Amino acid sequence: MAQETDRAAQLNAAQLNAAQAGTLPALLGVVVDEARHGELAAHFDVAAHHMAPNGYLHAASIIGLVDTACGYGCVVSLPEGATGFTTIELKANYLGTARDGRVSCRARLVHGGRTTQVWDAEATNGEGKVIALFRCTQMILHPR
């Protein structure tokens, strides 16, 4: 998601939600609730398309949510002069699941450098139980 730094600094939750139309986050039903430098909150309401054939939440649904939250957070938090980012590493630990209700995520910037950002996120089920821990590293892109 390449963005001009001036525009990225001004993105809010409504603009991020509108910009994702027709993309994977929209297909997953991801909704950005809050966006500011260094932090982003998002959620989806569990539906049949989030499930694995065994009747439990598919791990990729969680990755779609938490990676989207960290990526959008990165866009909102780009350093001056940056034009975008790309994910260079991600890791998830699954601690639980959800079969219905809402899955929420809060992502926060752990390291915000000129060339990399590191983001942590937690996904929780509707009862507030942490069901996944996530960490990703973003490479910050600058004009050549």
mmCIF file of C-alpha atoms in Angstrom:
data_model
loop_
_atom_site.group_PDB
_atom_site.id
_atom_site.type_symbol
_atom_site.label_atom_id
_atom_site.label_comp_id
_atom_site.label_asym_id
_atom_site.label_seq_id
_atom_site.Cartn_x
_atom_site.Cartn_y
_atom_site.Cartn_z
ATOM 1 C CA MET A 1 0.000 0.000 0.000
ATOM 2 C CA ALA A 2 2.180 2.828 -1.240
ATOM 3 C CA GLN A 3 1.081 6.234 0.017
ATOM 4 C CA GLU A 4 2.550 9.705 0.068
ATOM 5 C CA THR A 5 3.761 10.561 3.569
ATOM 6 C CA ASP A 6 1.638 13.718 3.817
ATOM 7 C CA ARG A 7 -1.493 11.754 2.910
ATOM 8 C CA ALA A 8 -0.555 8.815 5.142
ATOM 9 C CA ALA A 9 -0.228 11.084 8.151
ATOM 10 C CA GLN A 10 -3.800 12.275 7.596
ATOM 11 C CA LEU A 11 -5.487 8.894 7.052
ATOM 12 C CA ASN A 12 -8.208 8.050 9.515
ATOM 13 C CA ALA A 13 -10.310 4.931 10.100
ATOM 14 C CA ALA A 14 -13.056 5.966 7.658
ATOM 15 C CA GLN A 15 -10.556 6.626 4.874
ATOM 16 C CA LEU A 16 -8.809 3.289 5.455
ATOM 17 C CA ASN A 17 -12.153 1.451 5.383
ATOM 18 C CA ALA A 18 -13.122 3.172 2.123
ATOM 19 C CA ALA A 19 -9.719 2.539 0.493
ATOM 20 C CA GLN A 20 -9.919 -1.227 1.036
ATOM 21 C CA ALA A 21 -13.036 -1.733 -1.131
ATOM 22 C CA GLY A 22 -12.601 -4.752 -3.400
ATOM 23 C CA THR A 23 -9.495 -6.041 -1.600
ATOM 24 C CA LEU A 24 -8.903 -8.999 0.732
ATOM 25 C CA PRO A 25 -9.496 -7.018 3.947
ATOM 26 C CA ALA A 26 -12.923 -5.963 2.637
ATOM 27 C CA LEU A 27 -13.721 -9.532 1.589
ATOM 28 C CA LEU A 28 -12.862 -10.682 5.114
ATOM 29 C CA GLY A 29 -15.105 -7.970 6.565
ATOM 30 C CA VAL A 30 -12.269 -6.143 8.339
ATOM 31 C CA VAL A 31 -13.413 -2.841 9.820
ATOM 32 C CA VAL A 32 -10.908 -0.292 11.107
ATOM 33 C CA ASP A 33 -12.227 1.160 14.344
ATOM 34 C CA GLU A 34 -9.410 3.541 15.241
ATOM 35 C CA ALA A 35 -6.220 4.696 13.509
ATOM 36 C CA ARG A 36 -3.496 6.955 14.816
ATOM 37 C CA HIS A 37 0.271 7.105 14.724
ATOM 38 C CA GLY A 38 1.633 3.993 16.425
ATOM 39 C CA GLU A 39 -1.690 2.241 17.044
ATOM 40 C CA LEU A 40 -4.607 0.776 15.138
ATOM 41 C CA ALA A 41 -7.713 -1.157 16.196
ATOM 42 C CA ALA A 42 -9.840 -3.289 13.864
ATOM 43 C CA HIS A 43 -12.310 -6.163 13.931
ATOM 44 C CA PHE A 44 -14.437 -8.558 11.906
ATOM 45 C CA ASP A 45 -17.667 -10.295 12.769
ATOM 46 C CA VAL A 46 -17.256 -14.066 12.403
ATOM 47 C CA ALA A 47 -19.058 -15.462 9.359
ATOM 48 C CA ALA A 48 -19.000 -18.752 7.462
ATOM 49 C CA HIS A 49 -16.206 -17.554 5.161
ATOM 50 C CA HIS A 50 -13.879 -17.154 8.180
ATOM 51 C CA MET A 51 -14.203 -20.820 9.131
ATOM 52 C CA ALA A 52 -12.122 -23.893 8.336
ATOM 53 C CA PRO A 53 -13.945 -27.085 7.277
ATOM 54 C CA ASN A 54 -13.628 -28.380 10.866
ATOM 55 C CA GLY A 55 -15.979 -25.638 12.118
ATOM 56 C CA TYR A 56 -13.328 -23.503 13.814
ATOM 57 C CA LEU A 57 -11.946 -20.137 12.830
ATOM 58 C CA HIS A 58 -9.384 -20.519 10.024
ATOM 59 C CA ALA A 59 -5.887 -19.359 10.985
ATOM 60 C CA ALA A 60 -5.681 -17.334 7.756
ATOM 61 C CA SER A 61 -8.696 -15.284 8.853
ATOM 62 C CA ILE A 62 -6.772 -14.172 11.930
ATOM 63 C CA ILE A 63 -3.671 -13.426 9.834
ATOM 64 C CA GLY A 64 -5.850 -11.368 7.490
ATOM 65 C CA LEU A 65 -7.084 -9.271 10.405
ATOM 66 C CA VAL A 66 -3.851 -8.762 12.342
ATOM 67 C CA ASP A 67 -1.644 -8.271 9.279
ATOM 68 C CA THR A 68 -4.115 -5.726 7.910
ATOM 69 C CA ALA A 69 -4.131 -3.868 11.228
ATOM 70 C CA CYS A 70 -0.329 -3.762 11.361
ATOM 71 C CA GLY A 71 -0.059 -2.791 7.687
ATOM 72 C CA TYR A 72 -2.583 0.023 7.970
ATOM 73 C CA GLY A 73 -0.883 1.135 11.179
ATOM 74 C CA CYS A 74 2.403 1.246 9.283
ATOM 75 C CA VAL A 75 0.861 3.433 6.572
ATOM 76 C CA VAL A 76 -0.481 5.840 9.183
ATOM 77 C CA SER A 77 2.944 5.877 10.892
ATOM 78 C CA LEU A 78 5.323 6.197 7.934
ATOM 79 C CA PRO A 79 8.380 8.359 8.611
ATOM 80 C CA GLU A 80 8.861 11.576 6.667
ATOM 81 C CA GLY A 81 9.872 10.963 3.064
ATOM 82 C CA ALA A 82 8.651 7.347 2.944
ATOM 83 C CA THR A 83 6.347 6.297 0.105
ATOM 84 C CA GLY A 84 5.121 2.941 1.442
ATOM 85 C CA PHE A 85 6.174 -0.363 2.957
ATOM 86 C CA THR A 86 6.350 -4.086 2.390
ATOM 87 C CA THR A 87 6.140 -6.899 4.937
ATOM 88 C CA ILE A 88 9.422 -8.769 5.305
ATOM 89 C CA GLU A 89 8.568 -11.080 8.222
ATOM 90 C CA LEU A 90 5.559 -12.209 10.222
ATOM 91 C CA LYS A 91 4.852 -14.657 13.026
ATOM 92 C CA ALA A 92 1.717 -15.755 14.807
ATOM 93 C CA ASN A 93 0.981 -17.807 17.913
ATOM 94 C CA TYR A 94 -2.549 -19.173 18.238
ATOM 95 C CA LEU A 95 -3.933 -19.491 21.753
ATOM 96 C CA GLY A 96 -7.656 -20.002 21.151
ATOM 97 C CA THR A 97 -10.459 -19.605 18.647
ATOM 98 C CA ALA A 98 -13.900 -18.192 18.009
ATOM 99 C CA ARG A 99 -16.917 -19.793 16.362
ATOM 100 C CA ASP A 100 -19.126 -16.715 16.356
ATOM 101 C CA GLY A 101 -19.238 -13.138 17.552
ATOM 102 C CA ARG A 102 -16.569 -10.537 16.968
ATOM 103 C CA VAL A 103 -12.817 -10.948 16.656
ATOM 104 C CA SER A 104 -10.991 -7.746 17.549
ATOM 105 C CA CYS A 105 -7.398 -6.677 17.130
ATOM 106 C CA ARG A 106 -5.209 -3.962 18.545
ATOM 107 C CA ALA A 107 -1.875 -3.354 16.813
ATOM 108 C CA ARG A 108 0.893 -1.193 18.201
ATOM 109 C CA LEU A 109 4.193 0.070 16.897
ATOM 110 C CA VAL A 110 7.106 -1.423 18.850
ATOM 111 C CA HIS A 111 9.925 0.001 16.711
ATOM 112 C CA GLY A 112 9.550 2.887 14.269
ATOM 113 C CA GLY A 113 12.783 3.463 12.395
ATOM 114 C CA ARG A 114 13.626 5.077 9.067
ATOM 115 C CA THR A 115 14.037 1.724 7.276
ATOM 116 C CA THR A 116 11.965 -0.716 9.363
ATOM 117 C CA GLN A 117 8.985 -0.863 11.662
ATOM 118 C CA VAL A 118 8.104 -3.705 14.026
ATOM 119 C CA TRP A 119 4.454 -4.154 14.992
ATOM 120 C CA ASP A 120 2.801 -6.344 17.633
ATOM 121 C CA ALA A 121 -0.889 -7.238 17.623
ATOM 122 C CA GLU A 122 -3.281 -9.246 19.743
ATOM 123 C CA ALA A 123 -6.508 -10.764 18.473
ATOM 124 C CA THR A 124 -9.279 -11.359 21.001
ATOM 125 C CA ASN A 125 -12.605 -13.168 20.754
ATOM 126 C CA GLY A 126 -15.954 -11.707 21.777
ATOM 127 C CA GLU A 127 -15.333 -12.689 25.390
ATOM 128 C CA GLY A 128 -12.084 -10.690 25.470
ATOM 129 C CA LYS A 129 -9.845 -13.787 25.513
ATOM 130 C CA VAL A 130 -6.577 -13.409 23.598
ATOM 131 C CA ILE A 131 -6.725 -15.933 20.759
ATOM 132 C CA ALA A 132 -3.601 -14.926 18.820
ATOM 133 C CA LEU A 133 -0.372 -13.008 19.253
ATOM 134 C CA PHE A 134 1.239 -11.563 16.136
ATOM 135 C CA ARG A 135 4.461 -9.753 15.248
ATOM 136 C CA CYS A 136 5.586 -8.422 11.889
ATOM 137 C CA THR A 137 8.469 -6.432 10.478
ATOM 138 C CA GLN A 138 7.853 -3.889 7.730
ATOM 139 C CA MET A 139 10.536 -2.557 5.400
ATOM 140 C CA ILE A 140 9.939 1.146 4.802
ATOM 141 C CA LEU A 141 10.146 2.199 1.142
ATOM 142 C CA HIS A 142 11.724 5.478 0.079
ATOM 143 C CA PRO A 143 12.076 7.051 -3.384
ATOM 144 C CA ARG A 144 15.209 6.027 -5.274
#
